[in-house]
CSV table of C-alpha atoms and ligand atoms in Angstrom, one decimal:
chain,number,residue,atom,x,y,z
C,1,UNK,CA,62.8,35.5,1.1
C,2,UNK,CA,61.7,37.4,4.2
C,3,UNK,CA,63.8,37.9,7.3
C,4,UNK,CA,62.3,38.5,10.8
C,5,UNK,CA,64.3,39.0,14.0
C,6,UNK,CA,63.8,37.7,17.5
C,7,UNK,CA,65.1,40.5,19.5
C,8,UNK,CA,66.8,39.2,22.6
C,9,UNK,CA,69.9,41.3,23.0
C,10,UNK,CA,73.0,39.1,22.6
C,11,UNK,CA,70.8,36.1,22.0
C,12,UNK,CA,68.9,37.7,19.1
C,13,UNK,CA,68.6,35.7,15.9
C,14,UNK,CA,67.1,35.8,12.4
C,15,UNK,CA,64.2,33.8,11.1
C,16,UNK,CA,64.4,33.3,7.3
C,17,UNK,CA,61.2,32.4,5.5
C,18,UNK,CA,61.1,31.5,1.8
C,19,UNK,CA,61.2,28.8,-0.8
C,20,UNK,CA,64.1,26.5,-1.5
C,21,UNK,CA,66.1,27.8,1.4
C,22,UNK,CA,67.5,24.3,2.4
C,23,UNK,CA,69.8,24.4,-0.5
C,24,UNK,CA,71.1,27.9,0.2
C,25,UNK,CA,74.6,27.5,1.5
C,26,UNK,CA,75.1,31.3,1.8
C,27,UNK,CA,72.3,31.4,4.4
C,28,UNK,CA,73.7,28.6,6.5
C,29,UNK,CA,77.4,29.4,6.5
C,30,UNK,CA,77.4,32.6,8.6
C,31,UNK,CA,75.6,30.6,11.4
C,32,UNK,CA,78.2,27.9,11.6
C,33,UNK,CA,81.1,29.2,13.5
C,34,UNK,CA,83.3,26.0,14.1
C,35,UNK,CA,84.5,23.3,11.8
C,36,UNK,CA,82.1,20.6,13.0
C,37,UNK,CA,78.4,20.0,12.4
C,38,UNK,CA,75.9,17.3,13.5
C,39,UNK,CA,72.9,17.2,11.2
C,40,UNK,CA,70.1,15.6,13.2
C,41,UNK,CA,66.9,14.5,11.7
C,42,UNK,CA,64.5,11.5,11.9
C,43,UNK,CA,63.9,8.5,9.7
C,44,UNK,CA,61.0,10.2,7.8
C,45,UNK,CA,62.6,13.6,7.2
C,46,UNK,CA,66.2,12.6,6.6
C,47,UNK,CA,65.5,10.7,3.3
C,48,UNK,CA,63.6,13.8,2.1
C,49,UNK,CA,65.8,16.7,3.0
C,50,UNK,CA,69.1,15.7,4.6
C,51,UNK,CA,71.0,15.5,1.4
C,52,UNK,CA,70.0,19.0,0.3
C,53,UNK,CA,71.2,20.5,3.7
C,54,UNK,CA,74.4,18.5,3.7
C,55,UNK,CA,75.2,19.7,0.2
C,56,UNK,CA,74.6,23.3,1.3
C,57,UNK,CA,77.0,23.1,4.2
C,58,UNK,CA,80.3,25.0,4.0
C,59,UNK,CA,83.6,23.0,4.0
C,60,UNK,CA,84.0,21.4,7.4
C,61,UNK,CA,86.3,18.9,9.2
C,62,UNK,CA,83.5,16.8,10.6
C,63,UNK,CA,79.9,16.2,9.6
C,64,UNK,CA,77.9,13.6,11.6
C,65,UNK,CA,74.4,12.6,10.4
C,66,UNK,CA,72.2,11.3,13.2
C,67,UNK,CA,68.8,9.8,12.2
C,68,UNK,CA,66.4,9.4,15.1
C,69,UNK,CA,63.3,7.2,15.3
C,70,UNK,CA,60.2,9.2,14.4
C,71,UNK,CA,57.5,10.0,16.8
C,72,UNK,CA,56.5,11.9,19.9
C,73,UNK,CA,57.0,8.7,21.9
C,74,UNK,CA,60.7,9.0,21.2
C,75,UNK,CA,61.0,12.5,22.6
C,76,UNK,CA,62.7,11.1,25.7
C,77,UNK,CA,65.9,11.2,27.6
C,78,UNK,CA,66.8,7.8,26.1
C,79,UNK,CA,66.7,9.3,22.6
C,80,UNK,CA,68.9,12.2,23.8
C,81,UNK,CA,71.5,9.7,24.9
C,82,UNK,CA,71.6,8.4,21.3
C,83,UNK,CA,72.6,11.9,20.2
C,84,UNK,CA,75.2,12.3,23.0
C,85,UNK,CA,76.7,8.9,22.3
C,86,UNK,CA,77.3,9.8,18.6
C,87,UNK,CA,78.6,13.3,19.4
C,88,UNK,CA,81.1,11.9,21.9
C,89,UNK,CA,82.1,8.9,19.8
C,90,UNK,CA,82.8,11.1,16.8
C,91,UNK,CA,84.7,13.7,18.8
C,92,UNK,CA,82.4,16.8,18.6
C,93,UNK,CA,83.8,19.6,20.7
C,94,UNK,CA,82.4,22.7,22.2
C,95,UNK,CA,82.6,24.6,18.9
C,96,UNK,CA,80.3,22.1,17.1
C,97,UNK,CA,77.0,23.2,15.6
C,98,UNK,CA,73.9,21.0,15.9
C,99,UNK,CA,71.3,21.3,13.1
C,100,UNK,CA,67.8,20.3,13.9
C,101,UNK,CA,66.1,19.2,10.6
C,102,UNK,CA,62.5,18.1,11.2
C,103,UNK,CA,59.3,18.9,13.1
C,104,UNK,CA,58.9,20.0,16.7
C,105,UNK,CA,59.9,16.7,18.2
C,106,UNK,CA,63.4,16.8,16.5
C,107,UNK,CA,63.7,20.6,17.2
C,108,UNK,CA,62.8,20.3,20.9
C,109,UNK,CA,65.2,17.4,21.4
C,110,UNK,CA,68.1,18.8,19.4
C,111,UNK,CA,67.7,22.2,21.1
C,112,UNK,CA,67.9,20.5,24.5
C,113,UNK,CA,70.9,18.4,23.3
C,114,UNK,CA,72.5,21.7,22.3
C,115,UNK,CA,71.7,23.3,25.6
C,116,UNK,CA,73.4,20.5,27.6
C,117,UNK,CA,76.1,19.0,25.4
C,118,UNK,CA,79.4,20.1,26.9
C,119,UNK,CA,77.4,22.8,28.8
C,120,UNK,CA,76.0,24.4,25.6
C,121,UNK,CA,76.8,24.4,21.9
C,122,UNK,CA,75.4,26.4,19.0
C,123,UNK,CA,72.3,25.1,17.1
C,124,UNK,CA,70.2,25.9,14.1
C,125,UNK,CA,66.6,25.1,13.6
C,126,UNK,CA,65.4,23.9,10.2
C,127,UNK,CA,61.7,23.2,10.9
C,128,UNK,CA,59.9,21.1,8.3
C,129,UNK,CA,56.3,20.9,9.7
C,130,UNK,CA,53.9,23.9,9.7
C,131,UNK,CA,53.7,23.5,13.5
C,132,UNK,CA,57.4,23.8,14.0
C,133,UNK,CA,57.7,26.6,11.5
C,134,UNK,CA,55.2,28.8,13.3
C,135,UNK,CA,55.8,27.8,16.9
C,136,UNK,CA,58.3,25.3,18.2
C,137,UNK,CA,61.4,26.4,16.3
C,138,UNK,CA,61.0,30.0,17.5
C,139,UNK,CA,61.5,31.1,21.1
C,140,UNK,CA,64.0,28.7,22.6
C,141,UNK,CA,61.8,26.2,24.5
C,142,UNK,CA,63.6,22.9,24.3
C,143,UNK,CA,63.2,19.6,26.1
C,144,UNK,CA,61.8,16.1,26.3
C,145,UNK,CA,58.8,14.3,27.8
C,146,UNK,CA,58.6,12.3,31.0
C,147,UNK,CA,56.1,9.5,31.5
C,148,UNK,CA,54.5,11.7,34.1
C,149,UNK,CA,54.2,14.8,32.0
C,150,UNK,CA,54.9,16.4,28.7
C,151,UNK,CA,58.0,18.6,28.2
C,152,UNK,CA,58.8,18.2,31.9
C,153,UNK,CA,62.5,18.2,31.3
C,154,UNK,CA,64.1,21.0,29.3
C,155,UNK,CA,65.7,24.4,29.1
C,156,UNK,CA,65.3,27.7,27.5
C,157,UNK,CA,68.0,27.8,24.9
C,158,UNK,CA,67.9,30.0,21.7
C,159,UNK,CA,69.1,28.9,18.3
C,160,UNK,CA,71.6,30.9,16.2
C,161,UNK,CA,69.0,31.1,13.4
C,162,UNK,CA,65.7,29.6,12.1
C,163,UNK,CA,65.5,28.6,8.5
C,164,UNK,CA,62.0,28.1,7.2
C,165,UNK,CA,61.8,26.5,3.8
C,166,UNK,CA,58.1,26.6,2.9
C,167,UNK,CA,58.7,24.1,0.1
C,168,UNK,CA,59.1,21.4,2.7
C,169,UNK,CA,55.4,21.7,3.5
C,170,UNK,CA,54.5,20.0,0.2
C,171,UNK,CA,55.5,16.6,1.5
C,172,UNK,CA,53.7,17.1,4.9
C,173,UNK,CA,50.7,14.8,5.5
C,174,UNK,CA,47.4,16.5,5.5
C,175,UNK,CA,46.7,15.7,9.2
C,176,UNK,CA,50.1,17.3,10.2
C,177,UNK,CA,49.3,20.5,8.1
C,178,UNK,CA,46.0,20.8,10.0
C,179,UNK,CA,47.7,20.3,13.3
C,180,UNK,CA,50.0,23.3,12.4
C,181,UNK,CA,47.0,25.4,11.5
C,182,UNK,CA,45.7,25.0,15.1
C,183,UNK,CA,48.8,27.0,16.3
C,184,UNK,CA,48.4,29.5,13.5
C,185,UNK,CA,44.8,30.1,14.5
C,186,UNK,CA,46.0,30.5,18.1
C,187,UNK,CA,48.0,33.6,17.2
C,188,UNK,CA,45.0,35.2,15.8
C,189,UNK,CA,43.0,34.4,18.9
C,190,UNK,CA,45.5,35.6,21.4
C,191,UNK,CA,47.1,38.7,19.8
C,192,UNK,CA,46.0,39.5,16.3
C,193,UNK,CA,42.4,40.0,15.4
C,194,UNK,CA,43.0,41.2,11.8
C,195,UNK,CA,45.1,38.0,11.2
C,196,UNK,CA,42.3,35.9,12.7
C,197,UNK,CA,39.8,37.4,10.3
C,198,UNK,CA,42.3,36.9,7.5
C,199,UNK,CA,42.5,33.2,8.4
C,200,UNK,CA,38.8,32.8,8.1
C,201,UNK,CA,39.0,34.3,4.6
C,202,UNK,CA,42.1,32.4,3.5
C,203,UNK,CA,41.5,29.0,5.0
C,204,UNK,CA,40.6,27.3,1.7
C,205,UNK,CA,43.9,28.6,0.2
C,206,UNK,CA,45.9,27.5,3.2
C,207,UNK,CA,44.3,24.0,3.0
C,208,UNK,CA,45.2,23.9,-0.7
C,209,UNK,CA,48.8,24.8,0.3
C,210,UNK,CA,48.7,27.9,-1.8
C,211,UNK,CA,52.2,29.3,-1.6
C,212,UNK,CA,51.6,33.0,-1.0
C,213,UNK,CA,49.0,32.3,1.7
C,214,UNK,CA,51.1,29.8,3.5
C,215,UNK,CA,54.1,32.2,3.5
C,216,UNK,CA,51.9,35.0,4.8
C,217,UNK,CA,50.4,32.8,7.6
C,218,UNK,CA,53.9,31.6,8.7
C,219,UNK,CA,55.3,35.1,8.7
C,220,UNK,CA,52.4,36.6,10.6
C,221,UNK,CA,52.5,33.8,13.1
C,222,UNK,CA,56.3,34.2,13.6
C,223,UNK,CA,56.0,38.0,14.0
C,224,UNK,CA,53.4,37.4,16.7
C,225,UNK,CA,55.5,34.8,18.5
C,226,UNK,CA,58.8,36.8,18.2
C,227,UNK,CA,57.1,39.8,19.7
C,228,UNK,CA,55.9,37.9,22.8
C,229,UNK,CA,59.2,36.0,23.2
C,230,UNK,CA,61.1,39.3,23.0
C,231,UNK,CA,58.9,40.8,25.7
C,232,UNK,CA,59.2,37.7,28.0
C,233,UNK,CA,61.8,35.1,27.1
C,234,UNK,CA,61.5,32.9,30.1
C,235,UNK,CA,57.8,33.0,30.6
C,236,UNK,CA,57.7,35.2,33.7
C,237,UNK,CA,54.5,36.9,32.4
C,238,UNK,CA,53.1,37.6,29.0
C,239,UNK,CA,54.6,34.6,27.2
C,240,UNK,CA,52.1,32.4,29.0
C,241,UNK,CA,49.5,33.6,26.5
C,242,UNK,CA,51.2,31.4,23.9
C,243,UNK,CA,49.8,28.5,26.0
C,244,UNK,CA,46.3,29.5,25.2
C,245,UNK,CA,44.3,26.2,25.0
C,246,UNK,CA,47.4,24.2,25.9
C,247,UNK,CA,46.6,23.4,29.5
C,248,UNK,CA,43.5,21.5,28.2
C,249,UNK,CA,45.5,20.2,25.2
C,250,UNK,CA,48.4,18.8,27.3
C,251,UNK,CA,45.9,17.0,29.6
C,252,UNK,CA,44.4,15.3,26.5
C,253,UNK,CA,47.9,14.4,25.2
C,254,UNK,CA,48.9,12.9,28.5
C,255,UNK,CA,45.7,11.0,28.9
C,256,UNK,CA,45.6,9.6,25.4
C,257,UNK,CA,49.3,8.7,25.3
C,258,UNK,CA,51.8,10.8,23.4
C,259,UNK,CA,51.5,10.5,19.7
C,260,UNK,CA,47.9,9.3,19.5
C,261,UNK,CA,46.4,12.7,19.4
C,262,UNK,CA,48.8,15.0,17.5
C,263,UNK,CA,49.9,18.0,19.6
C,264,UNK,CA,48.1,20.4,17.2
C,265,UNK,CA,44.9,18.4,17.4
C,266,UNK,CA,45.0,18.5,21.2
C,267,UNK,CA,45.6,22.2,21.0
C,268,UNK,CA,42.7,22.6,18.7
C,269,UNK,CA,40.3,21.0,21.2
C,270,UNK,CA,42.0,23.1,23.9
C,271,UNK,CA,41.5,26.4,21.9
C,272,UNK,CA,37.8,25.5,21.6
C,273,UNK,CA,37.4,24.7,25.3
C,274,UNK,CA,39.3,27.8,26.4
C,275,UNK,CA,37.3,30.1,24.1
C,276,UNK,CA,34.1,28.5,25.3
C,277,UNK,CA,35.2,29.1,28.9
C,278,UNK,CA,36.0,32.7,28.1
C,279,UNK,CA,32.4,33.0,26.6
C,280,UNK,CA,30.9,31.3,29.7
C,281,UNK,CA,32.7,33.9,31.8
C,282,UNK,CA,31.1,36.6,29.7
C,283,UNK,CA,34.3,37.8,28.0
C,284,UNK,CA,33.6,36.6,24.4
C,285,UNK,CA,30.2,36.3,22.6
C,286,UNK,CA,29.0,32.7,22.0
C,287,UNK,CA,28.9,33.5,18.3
C,288,UNK,CA,32.7,33.7,18.3
C,289,UNK,CA,32.9,30.2,19.9
C,290,UNK,CA,30.8,28.8,17.1
C,291,UNK,CA,32.8,30.6,14.4
C,292,UNK,CA,36.0,29.2,15.9
C,293,UNK,CA,34.6,25.7,16.0
C,294,UNK,CA,33.5,26.0,12.4
C,295,UNK,CA,37.0,27.2,11.4
C,296,UNK,CA,38.7,24.3,13.3
C,297,UNK,CA,36.3,21.7,11.8
C,298,UNK,CA,37.0,23.0,8.3
C,299,UNK,CA,40.6,22.1,8.9
C,300,UNK,CA,39.5,18.7,10.0
C,301,UNK,CA,40.6,19.4,13.6
C,302,UNK,CA,38.7,18.3,16.8
C,303,UNK,CA,36.8,20.8,18.9
C,304,UNK,CA,35.9,18.4,21.8
C,305,UNK,CA,38.0,16.4,24.2
C,306,UNK,CA,38.0,12.6,23.8
C,307,UNK,CA,34.9,11.0,25.0
C,308,UNK,CA,36.8,8.6,27.2
C,309,UNK,CA,38.1,11.4,29.4
C,310,UNK,CA,36.1,12.3,32.5
C,311,UNK,CA,36.0,15.8,34.0
C,312,UNK,CA,37.8,14.3,37.1
C,313,UNK,CA,40.6,12.9,34.9
C,314,UNK,CA,41.0,16.3,33.2
C,315,UNK,CA,41.2,18.2,36.5
C,316,UNK,CA,43.7,15.8,37.9
C,317,UNK,CA,45.9,16.0,34.8
C,318,UNK,CA,45.6,19.8,34.6
C,319,UNK,CA,46.7,19.9,38.3
C,320,UNK,CA,50.0,18.4,37.3
C,321,UNK,CA,50.6,20.8,34.5
C,322,UNK,CA,53.5,23.4,34.8
C,323,UNK,CA,50.8,26.1,34.9
C,324,UNK,CA,49.8,25.2,38.4
C,325,UNK,CA,51.4,27.7,40.8
C,326,UNK,CA,50.8,27.6,44.5
C,327,UNK,CA,47.6,25.5,44.2
C,328,UNK,CA,45.9,27.9,41.7
C,329,UNK,CA,45.4,26.9,38.1
C,330,UNK,CA,46.8,29.6,35.9
C,331,UNK,CA,44.7,29.7,32.7
C,332,UNK,CA,44.9,31.8,29.6
C,333,UNK,CA,41.5,33.3,28.6
C,334,UNK,CA,40.3,35.7,26.0
C,335,UNK,CA,39.0,39.2,26.9
C,336,UNK,CA,38.1,39.5,23.2
C,337,UNK,CA,39.3,38.0,19.9
C,338,UNK,CA,42.9,39.0,19.6
C,339,UNK,CA,43.3,39.8,23.3
C,340,UNK,CA,44.4,37.1,25.7
C,341,UNK,CA,44.9,37.4,29.4
C,342,UNK,CA,46.3,35.2,32.1
C,343,UNK,CA,44.0,34.6,35.1
C,344,UNK,CA,44.6,32.6,38.2
C,345,UNK,CA,41.1,33.2,39.6
C,346,UNK,CA,38.8,31.1,37.4
C,347,UNK,CA,36.5,29.1,39.7
C,348,UNK,CA,37.1,25.4,39.4
C,349,UNK,CA,33.3,24.9,39.0
C,350,UNK,CA,33.4,26.9,35.8
C,351,UNK,CA,36.3,24.9,34.5
C,352,UNK,CA,34.4,21.7,35.3
C,353,UNK,CA,31.3,23.1,33.6
C,354,UNK,CA,33.1,23.8,30.3
C,355,UNK,CA,34.8,20.4,30.5
C,356,UNK,CA,31.4,18.7,31.0
C,357,UNK,CA,30.2,20.5,27.9
C,358,UNK,CA,33.2,19.3,25.9
C,359,UNK,CA,32.3,15.7,26.9
C,360,UNK,CA,28.9,15.9,25.3
A,1,NAD,P1,56.6,16.0,14.7
A,1,NAD,O1,58.0,16.6,14.9
A,1,NAD,O2,56.3,14.7,15.3
A,1,NAD,O3,56.4,16.0,13.1
A,1,NAD,C1,55.1,15.4,12.7
A,1,NAD,C2,55.4,14.3,11.6
A,1,NAD,O4,55.7,14.8,10.4
A,1,NAD,C3,56.5,13.3,12.0
A,1,NAD,O5,56.2,12.0,11.6
A,1,NAD,C4,57.6,13.9,11.1
A,1,NAD,O6,58.6,12.9,10.9
A,1,NAD,C5,56.9,14.3,9.9
A,1,NAD,N1,57.5,15.3,9.1
A,1,NAD,C6,58.2,16.4,9.5
A,1,NAD,N2,58.4,17.2,8.5
A,1,NAD,C7,57.9,16.6,7.4
A,1,NAD,C8,57.9,16.9,6.0
A,1,NAD,N3,58.3,18.1,5.6
A,1,NAD,N4,57.3,16.1,5.1
A,1,NAD,C9,56.8,14.9,5.6
A,1,NAD,N5,56.8,14.5,6.9
A,1,NAD,C10,57.3,15.4,7.7
A,1,NAD,O7,55.5,17.0,15.2
A,1,NAD,P2,55.3,18.6,15.2
A,1,NAD,O8,53.9,18.8,15.1
A,1,NAD,O9,56.2,19.3,14.2
A,1,NAD,O10,55.8,19.0,16.6
A,1,NAD,C11,55.2,18.6,17.8
A,1,NAD,C12,56.2,18.7,18.9
A,1,NAD,O11,56.5,20.1,19.1
A,1,NAD,C13,55.6,18.3,20.3
A,1,NAD,O12,56.5,17.5,20.9
A,1,NAD,C14,55.4,19.6,21.0
A,1,NAD,O13,55.5,19.5,22.4
A,1,NAD,C15,56.5,20.4,20.5
A,1,NAD,N6,56.2,21.9,20.6
A,1,NAD,C16,57.2,22.6,21.1
A,1,NAD,C17,57.0,24.0,21.2
A,1,NAD,C18,58.1,24.9,21.6
A,1,NAD,O14,57.9,26.0,21.9
A,1,NAD,N7,59.3,24.3,21.8
A,1,NAD,C19,55.9,24.6,20.7
A,1,NAD,C20,54.9,23.8,20.2
A,1,NAD,C21,55.1,22.4,20.1
A,2,LIG,N1,54.7,27.2,22.6
A,2,LIG,C1,54.7,28.0,23.7
A,2,LIG,C2,55.9,28.9,23.9
A,2,LIG,O1,56.8,28.9,23.1
A,2,LIG,O2,56.0,29.6,24.9
């Protein structure tokens, strides 16, 4: 097992990465301070892993299992109410600990429930998708979607610990593994060129779910994310680089309806568009755009926006994104592979041009 730390002063926490961690009661116990736990998962993940986590819990007065419907379309305030109803009905108090067992949808919702239930209770993240292991479980962004925009309602709220059991990836559908790889590739692009080159070399092993390579990719992704979060917890500055490709990706997700394109798939198309834009602006050679596209395609990920989306629709949706500040679209671009920058001065004509290319 490897342990990393997200350094945030009194809100610091460990990330444990290893095999068979779900069943490790000694890891969980120190992060459960009260006598109550709510283990929250969804109808796909609960049958696979809830029992193992439940068996690993220390002796408690109250354990409530909550099984949510599965899907991005259920990442809503209505689903949150299901959680609050059960917590209140069963008498969970302010010393309860919520455990999020599942992918990013469960993690984001349980994190937000923890941030707001009785003005804040402890929570643990046990992410079970590659995407949630390398991204959503780390850094404290929590929340739900609104019909007018993704993740529009939420809070920054850090967990007590993140427990990444790499064995859970063996039951993950191939499409979900690929979606997680998009975020892994993102870290290489924005802040870690050696890792990016390593990914090109090790992609066959990752796609074959070779244990050592997966663990390495997860650890290096988490190291990169933890460093950025420690420098800028609430996204006042550098944390925005984690959204590389996401402004385009979110527009795709909103246009297509949550859950039709997976988040990681939309991000993959977004990475490709944002890297091409960086190249168009003379920051990155065209050969890097082609190499990235080849890498994404090898994972079975999209590199273009959906044909049905017009440039106008894109611009309108991106205008609604949280990254619009005072009328300017803040975009993350690459100055080089492994070096992202946030710019608010990209001419809209250039953005339209790269989007038009993506429609071809
Ligand atoms: P997800 O939570 O929908 O999980 C994908 C699918 O895999 C679901 O059907 C799930 O039930 C299933 N699943 C999960 N673990 C499994 C396993 N081990 N075996 C078999 N099936 C399993 O999707 P995701 O990609 O994990 O997360 C996407 C969400 O994360 C989006 O809502 C996105 O906005 C959010 N997100 C948040 C952050 C953040 O910083 N908070 C960052 C990135 C993404
Ligand atoms: N996934 C973007 C962030 O955590 O800031």
